Each structure stands twice: as C-alpha cells, then as structure tokens.
Amino acid sequence: MIFPEGLTQSQAVRPYAASLNLLRDAGLRPTRQRLSLAKLLFNSGEARHVTAEKLHEEALADGVKVSLATVYNTLHQFTEAGLLNELVIDSSRIYFDTNTDSHHHFYNCATGALYDVPKEDVVVSHLPQPPKGARMAGVHVVMYIDE
C-alpha cells in the first residue's frame, strides 16, 4: 500500500495516533477539539508560529467545528502542558510556537511572519541583575525587521 508523502503506515491508517500520544504524554485528556487542533499544529513535523485566529481559520477549513474561544483555551492548555511556547510580540499579537527549545526570533513587521533564530546565533553580552529574591529564568530576543 502507498501512503501520502511523509506519512507512516500508522499515521495514514490512524491519522490522530500521533496527536493522541502527544496529548496523553502531556497529561491532557484527548477531546475531539484537542485532537483536531493538535493534528493541525504538530502533524506536519515542522515548527510553526500561529495565532489563535489563524489556527481557528485552519480548523474551520479542515471541517473542524470549533469556536475561537475553544481554540484560545486549547492553545493555553497546550502551553501550560509544555507543548507550545507563547510569544507576545506586542499588546495585540500573540503567537504560539511549536518549537519549545530555547531559541530567538525575527519578526517581520510588514507581514507578521516569525522566523526562528538558533540560540547560539544571539550573544547577549550584559544583563542586569534580577530584583532581590528573583532569579533569571531565561532570555528571549525578538528582532523586528521590515521588508
């Protein structure tokens, strides 16, 4: 039997198998909406940067009946479970990143596109001391670019 490009036999026969395992491993109950959204987010195998609105559009186009509020709630649940990173670019733009490894970003102001930048490509030479009683948890650099 021939399977669509990039799919294993298991994925072709059981298209939600990878999403089901991902959710269970993260300690999340695999509801219909979570499975559908996880499949859209993670099954391509490539890192993605999505807004809730964009994922909602993709879900509707894929025939998934889900509200925008449910998409937001699910993205926040995935973030809390460690499956996504939340990136607040400005007060009106929040992206969710499927690449949870430590890295930085270019943000294209004209198109809204985000691009990963490997952690080792950014060198921060000096950081201030955190307030007394706090410790530095990490550094995330967003470089804003224009076309």
Coordinates of C-alpha atoms in Angstrom, one line a residue:
M1 CA 0.0 0.0 0.0
I2 CA 1.3 3.5 -0.8
F3 CA 0.8 6.3 1.7
P4 CA 0.7 10.1 1.2
E5 CA 4.2 11.6 1.2
G6 CA 5.7 11.9 4.7
L7 CA 3.1 9.7 6.4
T8 CA 3.9 6.4 8.0
Q9 CA 1.5 3.5 7.7
S10 CA 0.3 4.1 11.3
Q11 CA -0.4 7.8 10.6
A12 CA -2.2 7.0 7.3
V13 CA -4.4 4.4 8.9
R14 CA -4.9 6.2 12.2
P15 CA -4.4 10.0 11.4
Y16 CA -4.9 11.0 15.0
A17 CA -2.5 8.5 16.6
A18 CA 0.4 10.9 16.9
S19 CA -1.8 13.6 18.4
L20 CA -3.4 11.1 20.8
N21 CA 0.0 10.0 22.0
L22 CA 1.2 13.6 22.3
L23 CA -1.8 14.7 24.4
R24 CA -1.6 11.6 26.6
D25 CA 2.1 12.1 27.2
A26 CA 1.5 15.7 28.2
G27 CA -1.2 14.6 30.7
L28 CA -4.1 16.2 28.6
R29 CA -7.4 14.4 28.0
P30 CA -7.7 13.8 24.3
T31 CA -11.0 15.6 23.5
R32 CA -12.2 15.8 19.9
Q33 CA -11.2 19.5 19.7
R34 CA -7.8 19.0 21.3
L35 CA -7.0 16.1 18.9
S36 CA -8.1 18.1 15.9
L37 CA -6.1 21.2 16.9
A38 CA -3.0 19.1 17.9
K39 CA -3.1 17.4 14.5
L40 CA -3.1 20.8 12.7
L41 CA -0.3 22.1 14.9
F42 CA 2.0 19.2 15.1
N43 CA 1.5 16.6 12.3
S44 CA 3.5 18.5 9.7
G45 CA 6.7 17.8 11.7
E46 CA 7.8 21.4 11.1
A47 CA 8.0 24.2 13.7
R48 CA 5.0 26.6 13.4
H49 CA 4.1 30.0 14.7
V50 CA 0.4 30.5 14.8
T51 CA -2.1 32.9 16.2
A52 CA -5.4 31.7 17.6
E53 CA -7.2 33.3 14.8
K54 CA -5.1 31.6 12.1
L55 CA -5.5 28.2 13.8
H56 CA -9.2 28.8 14.0
E57 CA -9.3 29.5 10.3
E58 CA -7.3 26.3 9.5
A59 CA -9.6 24.3 11.7
L60 CA -12.8 25.5 10.0
A61 CA -11.2 24.9 6.6
D62 CA -10.4 21.4 7.7
G63 CA -14.0 20.8 8.7
V64 CA -13.5 21.0 12.5
K65 CA -16.4 22.7 14.3
V66 CA -14.7 24.7 17.0
S67 CA -15.2 28.2 18.4
L68 CA -12.4 30.8 18.6
A69 CA -12.7 30.7 22.4
T70 CA -12.1 27.0 22.4
V71 CA -9.0 27.5 20.2
Y72 CA -7.7 30.1 22.7
N73 CA -8.4 27.8 25.6
T74 CA -6.7 24.8 23.9
L75 CA -3.6 26.8 23.0
H76 CA -3.2 28.0 26.6
Q77 CA -3.7 24.4 27.8
F78 CA -1.1 23.2 25.4
T79 CA 1.3 26.0 26.6
E80 CA 0.7 25.0 30.2
A81 CA 1.5 21.4 29.4
G82 CA 4.8 22.4 27.7
L83 CA 3.7 21.6 24.1
L84 CA 3.9 25.3 23.0
N85 CA 5.6 28.5 23.8
E86 CA 3.6 31.7 23.9
L87 CA 5.2 34.7 22.3
V88 CA 3.8 38.1 23.0
I89 CA 5.1 40.3 20.1
D90 CA 3.1 43.4 21.1
S91 CA -0.1 44.0 23.1
S92 CA -2.2 42.9 20.1
R93 CA -0.2 40.0 18.7
I94 CA 0.3 36.7 20.5
Y95 CA 1.8 33.8 18.7
F96 CA 2.1 30.2 19.8
D97 CA 5.3 28.4 18.8
T98 CA 5.5 24.6 18.4
N99 CA 9.3 24.8 18.8
T100 CA 9.7 24.6 22.6
D101 CA 13.5 24.5 22.5
S102 CA 15.3 27.7 23.6
H103 CA 15.7 30.0 20.6
H104 CA 15.1 33.6 19.4
H105 CA 13.0 35.1 16.7
F106 CA 13.0 37.6 13.8
Y107 CA 9.6 39.2 13.5
N108 CA 8.6 40.8 10.1
C109 CA 6.6 43.9 10.9
A110 CA 5.2 44.1 7.4
T111 CA 4.0 40.5 7.0
G112 CA 3.6 39.3 10.6
A113 CA 5.8 36.3 9.9
L114 CA 8.1 34.9 12.6
Y115 CA 11.3 33.1 11.9
D116 CA 13.3 31.0 14.3
V117 CA 16.9 32.1 15.2
P118 CA 19.1 29.5 16.8
K119 CA 20.0 30.2 20.4
E120 CA 23.7 30.2 19.6
D121 CA 23.4 32.9 16.9
V122 CA 22.5 35.6 19.5
V123 CA 25.1 36.7 22.1
V124 CA 23.9 38.9 24.9
S125 CA 27.0 40.5 26.5
H126 CA 25.4 42.0 29.6
L127 CA 22.2 41.5 31.5
P128 CA 21.1 43.4 34.6
Q129 CA 20.8 41.6 37.9
P130 CA 17.3 40.5 38.6
P131 CA 15.5 42.0 41.6
K132 CA 16.4 40.7 45.1
G133 CA 14.9 37.3 45.6
A134 CA 14.3 36.6 41.9
R135 CA 16.4 34.5 39.6
M136 CA 16.8 34.8 35.8
A137 CA 14.6 32.1 34.2
G138 CA 15.6 32.8 30.6
V139 CA 16.1 35.4 27.8
H140 CA 14.1 35.6 24.6
V141 CA 15.2 38.1 21.9
V142 CA 12.8 39.3 19.2
M143 CA 14.4 41.2 16.4
Y144 CA 11.9 43.3 14.4
I145 CA 12.6 43.5 10.7
D146 CA 11.0 45.3 7.7
E147 CA 10.9 44.1 4.1

